[in-house]
């Protein structure tokens, strides 16, 4: 099944210690990308070529009607000098749920997983070496057909880019509840990773930043009462020693993105014997628990940061300073375990790592 993917190597490599260890996430891409085109009802062969500009139609459907989805996951250096991808099958499954929701064609494992392996193998020198760093992998899938008719495109492009990822978020994340905009509503596209969800969130995030916060805390669309996501991360609280997080609905009804970091941490917590509750959490409950001394901390969770502890939380003029997560907090323990597993420092009983 695995036909080797043809490779055109760059003649102008940009790999250096400075580009590889850059401390600005996403500022520099690795030397190669994988590209495949969909037309006539099927995906054409993938190819790997130098990173650089390519042509696009003047009027691609993604620019008009927004058929564009993406993924994000990572490759980690392993103790034997090799590399491993973390749960690429989960990202493929999610990308195919996103594709189905936007009436776009699915991707095969041969294209998505074998394509990523071939690309990371070629650019393995780009995996940074500093503590806490990794190689970030960004697959994108978007409509390139040209028509103004509102219908699913008949042409698509799939691209995989990678970039060095330094240790993320050094400080605590400060959030302010967003009371005007919503990120997603039940029946909408909140449960998939589509470009439009991000476009709709930018104004709220900028407003939060102007007020001195890192990002917004998204609340539910109906009542602006229940906590949904921490910017572009899932959110977890520790209340009365129990890890509590809002539940993920299904792809059609859910308004929270089913994060793979969230799922991995919950799995490690449950298997480690820590109680975990998936239930709705009202913002007032968070403030009340803090006032009663029952809140032991909170964090955003996602691929980029793994665990980003919350610092301040602002809601309707009240500002809460969250207690820092203790070193023996279940969240910190599980997050360290997850990091050790991804870096091959402890066994991987779940089969989450895929060697490159
Ligand atoms: C990608 C994303 C997450 C985190 O998902 P991971 O798979 O853990 O990286 C959470 N919320 C939103 C809105 C996202 O787009």
mmCIF file of N, CA, C and O in Angstrom, residues 236-245 261-277 294-301 306-309 323-339:
data_model
loop_
_atom_site.group_PDB
_atom_site.id
_atom_site.type_symbol
_atom_site.label_atom_id
_atom_site.label_comp_id
_atom_site.label_asym_id
_atom_site.label_seq_id
_atom_site.Cartn_x
_atom_site.Cartn_y
_atom_site.Cartn_z
ATOM 1 N N UNK A 236 -9.749 22.982 31.881
ATOM 2 C CA UNK A 236 -9.953 22.042 32.989
ATOM 3 C C UNK A 236 -9.791 22.783 34.314
ATOM 4 O O UNK A 236 -8.962 23.682 34.425
ATOM 5 N N UNK A 237 -10.603 22.411 35.292
ATOM 6 C CA UNK A 237 -10.532 23.001 36.631
ATOM 7 C C UNK A 237 -10.211 21.895 37.622
ATOM 8 O O UNK A 237 -10.507 20.724 37.367
ATOM 9 N N UNK A 238 -9.634 22.283 38.756
ATOM 10 C CA UNK A 238 -9.540 21.341 39.877
ATOM 11 C C UNK A 238 -10.368 21.926 41.004
ATOM 12 O O UNK A 238 -10.047 22.994 41.546
ATOM 13 N N UNK A 239 -11.490 21.265 41.306
ATOM 14 C CA UNK A 239 -12.406 21.717 42.353
ATOM 15 C C UNK A 239 -12.563 20.583 43.356
ATOM 16 O O UNK A 239 -12.877 19.450 42.969
ATOM 17 N N UNK A 240 -12.317 20.891 44.627
ATOM 18 C CA UNK A 240 -12.364 19.854 45.679
ATOM 19 C C UNK A 240 -11.471 18.659 45.326
ATOM 20 O O UNK A 240 -11.834 17.502 45.563
ATOM 21 N N UNK A 241 -10.343 18.932 44.700
ATOM 22 C CA UNK A 241 -9.391 17.868 44.373
ATOM 23 C C UNK A 241 -9.784 17.035 43.157
ATOM 24 O O UNK A 241 -9.077 16.105 42.781
ATOM 25 N N UNK A 242 -10.930 17.376 42.533
ATOM 26 C CA UNK A 242 -11.401 16.599 41.387
ATOM 27 C C UNK A 242 -11.199 17.416 40.106
ATOM 28 O O UNK A 242 -11.488 18.608 40.083
ATOM 29 N N UNK A 243 -10.699 16.769 39.075
ATOM 30 C CA UNK A 243 -10.549 17.449 37.787
ATOM 31 C C UNK A 243 -11.924 17.512 37.114
ATOM 32 O O UNK A 243 -12.586 16.490 36.939
ATOM 33 N N UNK A 244 -12.350 18.723 36.788
ATOM 34 C CA UNK A 244 -13.672 18.944 36.200
ATOM 35 C C UNK A 244 -13.502 19.682 34.883
ATOM 36 O O UNK A 244 -12.751 20.663 34.807
ATOM 37 N N UNK A 245 -14.190 19.207 33.844
ATOM 38 C CA UNK A 245 -14.071 19.838 32.528
ATOM 39 C C UNK A 245 -15.408 19.742 31.798
ATOM 40 O O UNK A 245 -16.151 18.777 32.002
ATOM 41 N N UNK A 261 -5.305 16.547 23.298
ATOM 42 C CA UNK A 261 -4.574 16.725 24.557
ATOM 43 C C UNK A 261 -5.526 16.490 25.731
ATOM 44 O O UNK A 261 -5.188 15.793 26.693
ATOM 45 N N UNK A 262 -6.718 17.075 25.633
ATOM 46 C CA UNK A 262 -7.752 16.875 26.659
ATOM 47 C C UNK A 262 -8.022 15.390 26.841
ATOM 48 O O UNK A 262 -7.994 14.876 27.955
ATOM 49 N N UNK A 263 -8.265 14.698 25.735
ATOM 50 C CA UNK A 263 -8.565 13.266 25.795
ATOM 51 C C UNK A 263 -7.398 12.485 26.404
ATOM 52 O O UNK A 263 -7.594 11.586 27.233
ATOM 53 N N UNK A 264 -6.177 12.828 26.015
ATOM 54 C CA UNK A 264 -4.998 12.100 26.519
ATOM 55 C C UNK A 264 -4.831 12.323 28.018
ATOM 56 O O UNK A 264 -4.556 11.377 28.769
ATOM 57 N N UNK A 265 -5.006 13.575 28.462
ATOM 58 C CA UNK A 265 -4.858 13.871 29.891
ATOM 59 C C UNK A 265 -5.948 13.174 30.703
ATOM 60 O O UNK A 265 -5.663 12.600 31.759
ATOM 61 N N UNK A 266 -7.189 13.196 30.200
ATOM 62 C CA UNK A 266 -8.278 12.534 30.942
ATOM 63 C C UNK A 266 -8.028 11.029 31.033
ATOM 64 O O UNK A 266 -8.285 10.407 32.070
ATOM 65 N N UNK A 267 -7.500 10.450 29.966
ATOM 66 C CA UNK A 267 -7.177 9.019 29.974
ATOM 67 C C UNK A 267 -6.110 8.715 31.031
ATOM 68 O O UNK A 267 -6.244 7.771 31.830
ATOM 69 N N UNK A 268 -5.053 9.531 31.049
ATOM 70 C CA UNK A 268 -3.981 9.295 32.030
ATOM 71 C C UNK A 268 -4.497 9.491 33.458
ATOM 72 O O UNK A 268 -4.140 8.739 34.368
ATOM 73 N N UNK A 269 -5.335 10.506 33.659
ATOM 74 C CA UNK A 269 -5.875 10.764 34.995
ATOM 75 C C UNK A 269 -6.725 9.580 35.465
ATOM 76 O O UNK A 269 -6.531 9.063 36.568
ATOM 77 N N UNK A 270 -7.652 9.142 34.610
ATOM 78 C CA UNK A 270 -8.547 8.038 35.003
ATOM 79 C C UNK A 270 -7.746 6.767 35.264
ATOM 80 O O UNK A 270 -7.958 6.089 36.267
ATOM 81 N N UNK A 271 -6.792 6.479 34.380
ATOM 82 C CA UNK A 271 -5.994 5.269 34.560
ATOM 83 C C UNK A 271 -5.060 5.384 35.757
ATOM 84 O O UNK A 271 -4.596 4.379 36.286
ATOM 85 N N UNK A 272 -4.778 6.626 36.175
ATOM 86 C CA UNK A 272 -3.932 6.830 37.353
ATOM 87 C C UNK A 272 -4.754 6.853 38.635
ATOM 88 O O UNK A 272 -4.220 7.116 39.713
ATOM 89 N N UNK A 273 -6.073 6.639 38.504
ATOM 90 C CA UNK A 273 -6.927 6.568 39.686
ATOM 91 C C UNK A 273 -7.425 7.912 40.182
ATOM 92 O O UNK A 273 -7.964 8.012 41.288
ATOM 93 N N UNK A 274 -7.245 8.964 39.386
ATOM 94 C CA UNK A 274 -7.752 10.278 39.799
ATOM 95 C C UNK A 274 -9.187 10.440 39.315
ATOM 96 O O UNK A 274 -9.491 10.134 38.154
ATOM 97 N N UNK A 275 -10.068 10.957 40.167
ATOM 98 C CA UNK A 275 -11.439 11.191 39.698
ATOM 99 C C UNK A 275 -11.490 12.328 38.672
ATOM 100 O O UNK A 275 -10.788 13.328 38.810
ATOM 101 N N UNK A 276 -12.293 12.151 37.639
ATOM 102 C CA UNK A 276 -12.484 13.159 36.601
ATOM 103 C C UNK A 276 -13.981 13.300 36.365
ATOM 104 O O UNK A 276 -14.685 12.298 36.264
ATOM 105 N N UNK A 277 -14.460 14.530 36.302
ATOM 106 C CA UNK A 277 -15.873 14.746 35.998
ATOM 107 C C UNK A 277 -15.998 15.552 34.722
ATOM 108 O O UNK A 277 -15.380 16.613 34.593
ATOM 109 N N UNK A 294 -12.328 26.259 47.505
ATOM 110 C CA UNK A 294 -12.447 24.901 46.962
ATOM 111 C C UNK A 294 -11.844 24.744 45.576
ATOM 112 O O UNK A 294 -11.865 23.663 44.998
ATOM 113 N N UNK A 295 -11.345 25.863 45.035
ATOM 114 C CA UNK A 295 -10.772 25.818 43.683
ATOM 115 C C UNK A 295 -9.258 25.720 43.793
ATOM 116 O O UNK A 295 -8.613 26.609 44.346
ATOM 117 N N UNK A 296 -8.698 24.623 43.287
ATOM 118 C CA UNK A 296 -7.239 24.428 43.410
ATOM 119 C C UNK A 296 -6.481 24.806 42.141
ATOM 120 O O UNK A 296 -5.301 24.507 42.027
ATOM 121 N N UNK A 297 -7.170 25.437 41.193
ATOM 122 C CA UNK A 297 -6.475 25.889 39.984
ATOM 123 C C UNK A 297 -7.220 25.493 38.735
ATOM 124 O O UNK A 297 -8.222 24.767 38.784
ATOM 125 N N UNK A 298 -6.740 26.003 37.604
ATOM 126 C CA UNK A 298 -7.365 25.707 36.315
ATOM 127 C C UNK A 298 -6.300 25.877 35.244
ATOM 128 O O UNK A 298 -5.283 26.543 35.462
ATOM 129 N N UNK A 299 -6.556 25.268 34.083
ATOM 130 C CA UNK A 299 -5.574 25.367 33.006
ATOM 131 C C UNK A 299 -6.254 25.196 31.659
ATOM 132 O O UNK A 299 -7.299 24.545 31.553
ATOM 133 N N UNK A 300 -5.646 25.786 30.651
ATOM 134 C CA UNK A 300 -6.015 25.501 29.275
ATOM 135 C C UNK A 300 -5.195 24.305 28.822
ATOM 136 O O UNK A 300 -4.043 24.136 29.254
ATOM 137 N N UNK A 301 -5.780 23.432 27.994
ATOM 138 C CA UNK A 301 -5.034 22.273 27.499
ATOM 139 C C UNK A 301 -5.161 22.171 25.973
ATOM 140 O O UNK A 301 -6.243 22.313 25.421
ATOM 141 N N UNK A 306 0.346 22.082 25.852
ATOM 142 C CA UNK A 306 -0.014 20.945 26.698
ATOM 143 C C UNK A 306 -0.875 21.447 27.862
ATOM 144 O O UNK A 306 -2.078 21.280 27.848
ATOM 145 N N UNK A 307 -0.245 22.103 28.853
ATOM 146 C CA UNK A 307 -0.979 22.590 30.021
ATOM 147 C C UNK A 307 -0.574 24.041 30.238
ATOM 148 O O UNK A 307 0.592 24.326 30.453
ATOM 149 N N UNK A 308 -1.537 24.949 30.154
ATOM 150 C CA UNK A 308 -1.256 26.373 30.357
ATOM 151 C C UNK A 308 -2.051 26.857 31.562
ATOM 152 O O UNK A 308 -3.250 27.140 31.451
ATOM 153 N N UNK A 309 -1.421 26.929 32.733
ATOM 154 C CA UNK A 309 -2.154 27.293 33.951
ATOM 155 C C UNK A 309 -2.783 28.683 33.828
ATOM 156 O O UNK A 309 -2.178 29.592 33.276
ATOM 157 N N UNK A 323 -5.363 30.172 42.263
ATOM 158 C CA UNK A 323 -4.172 29.630 42.925
ATOM 159 C C UNK A 323 -3.319 28.890 41.891
ATOM 160 O O UNK A 323 -3.865 28.240 41.004
ATOM 161 N N UNK A 324 -2.000 29.000 41.971
ATOM 162 C CA UNK A 324 -1.160 28.248 41.036
ATOM 163 C C UNK A 324 -1.327 26.746 41.275
ATOM 164 O O UNK A 324 -1.552 26.325 42.406
ATOM 165 N N UNK A 325 -1.250 25.960 40.216
ATOM 166 C CA UNK A 325 -1.387 24.512 40.360
ATOM 167 C C UNK A 325 -0.201 23.981 41.162
ATOM 168 O O UNK A 325 0.949 24.284 40.839
ATOM 169 N N UNK A 326 -0.489 23.200 42.185
ATOM 170 C CA UNK A 326 0.584 22.633 43.003
ATOM 171 C C UNK A 326 1.345 21.586 42.198
ATOM 172 O O UNK A 326 0.803 21.004 41.261
ATOM 173 N N UNK A 327 2.593 21.365 42.565
ATOM 174 C CA UNK A 327 3.405 20.378 41.827
ATOM 175 C C UNK A 327 2.807 18.983 41.885
ATOM 176 O O UNK A 327 3.007 18.173 40.993
ATOM 177 N N UNK A 328 2.044 18.711 42.986
ATOM 178 C CA UNK A 328 1.429 17.388 43.076
ATOM 179 C C UNK A 328 -0.043 17.422 42.642
ATOM 180 O O UNK A 328 -0.789 16.473 42.890
ATOM 181 N N UNK A 329 -0.456 18.510 41.994
ATOM 182 C CA UNK A 329 -1.812 18.564 41.455
ATOM 183 C C UNK A 329 -1.967 17.464 40.409
ATOM 184 O O UNK A 329 -1.053 17.220 39.618
ATOM 185 N N UNK A 330 -3.134 16.774 40.384
ATOM 186 C CA UNK A 330 -3.312 15.709 39.396
ATOM 187 C C UNK A 330 -3.043 16.196 37.968
ATOM 188 O O UNK A 330 -2.501 15.445 37.149
ATOM 189 N N UNK A 331 -3.393 17.441 37.702
ATOM 190 C CA UNK A 331 -3.176 17.968 36.347
ATOM 191 C C UNK A 331 -1.707 18.062 36.003
ATOM 192 O O UNK A 331 -1.287 17.753 34.887
ATOM 193 N N UNK A 332 -0.925 18.519 36.970
ATOM 194 C CA UNK A 332 0.512 18.671 36.731
ATOM 195 C C UNK A 332 1.164 17.291 36.606
ATOM 196 O O UNK A 332 2.000 17.064 35.729
ATOM 197 N N UNK A 333 0.734 16.366 37.441
ATOM 198 C CA UNK A 333 1.282 15.005 37.387
ATOM 199 C C UNK A 333 0.970 14.367 36.030
ATOM 200 O O UNK A 333 1.854 13.824 35.355
ATOM 201 N N UNK A 334 -0.305 14.477 35.590
ATOM 202 C CA UNK A 334 -0.703 13.855 34.318
ATOM 203 C C UNK A 334 -0.017 14.535 33.141
ATOM 204 O O UNK A 334 0.367 13.886 32.166
ATOM 205 N N UNK A 335 0.147 15.844 33.236
ATOM 206 C CA UNK A 335 0.772 16.553 32.132
ATOM 207 C C UNK A 335 2.257 16.186 32.006
ATOM 208 O O UNK A 335 2.787 16.025 30.907
ATOM 209 N N UNK A 336 2.926 15.997 33.146
ATOM 210 C CA UNK A 336 4.332 15.561 33.109
ATOM 211 C C UNK A 336 4.428 14.135 32.547
ATOM 212 O O UNK A 336 5.302 13.829 31.731
ATOM 213 N N UNK A 337 3.480 13.302 32.947
ATOM 214 C CA UNK A 337 3.443 11.922 32.450
ATOM 215 C C UNK A 337 3.231 11.913 30.931
ATOM 216 O O UNK A 337 3.895 11.166 30.205
ATOM 217 N N UNK A 338 2.326 12.775 30.466
ATOM 218 C CA UNK A 338 2.058 12.861 29.029
ATOM 219 C C UNK A 338 3.315 13.303 28.282
ATOM 220 O O UNK A 338 3.663 12.756 27.234
ATOM 221 N N UNK A 339 3.996 14.274 28.850
ATOM 222 C CA UNK A 339 5.207 14.756 28.188
ATOM 223 C C UNK A 339 6.286 13.678 28.156
ATOM 224 O O UNK A 339 6.955 13.474 27.145
#
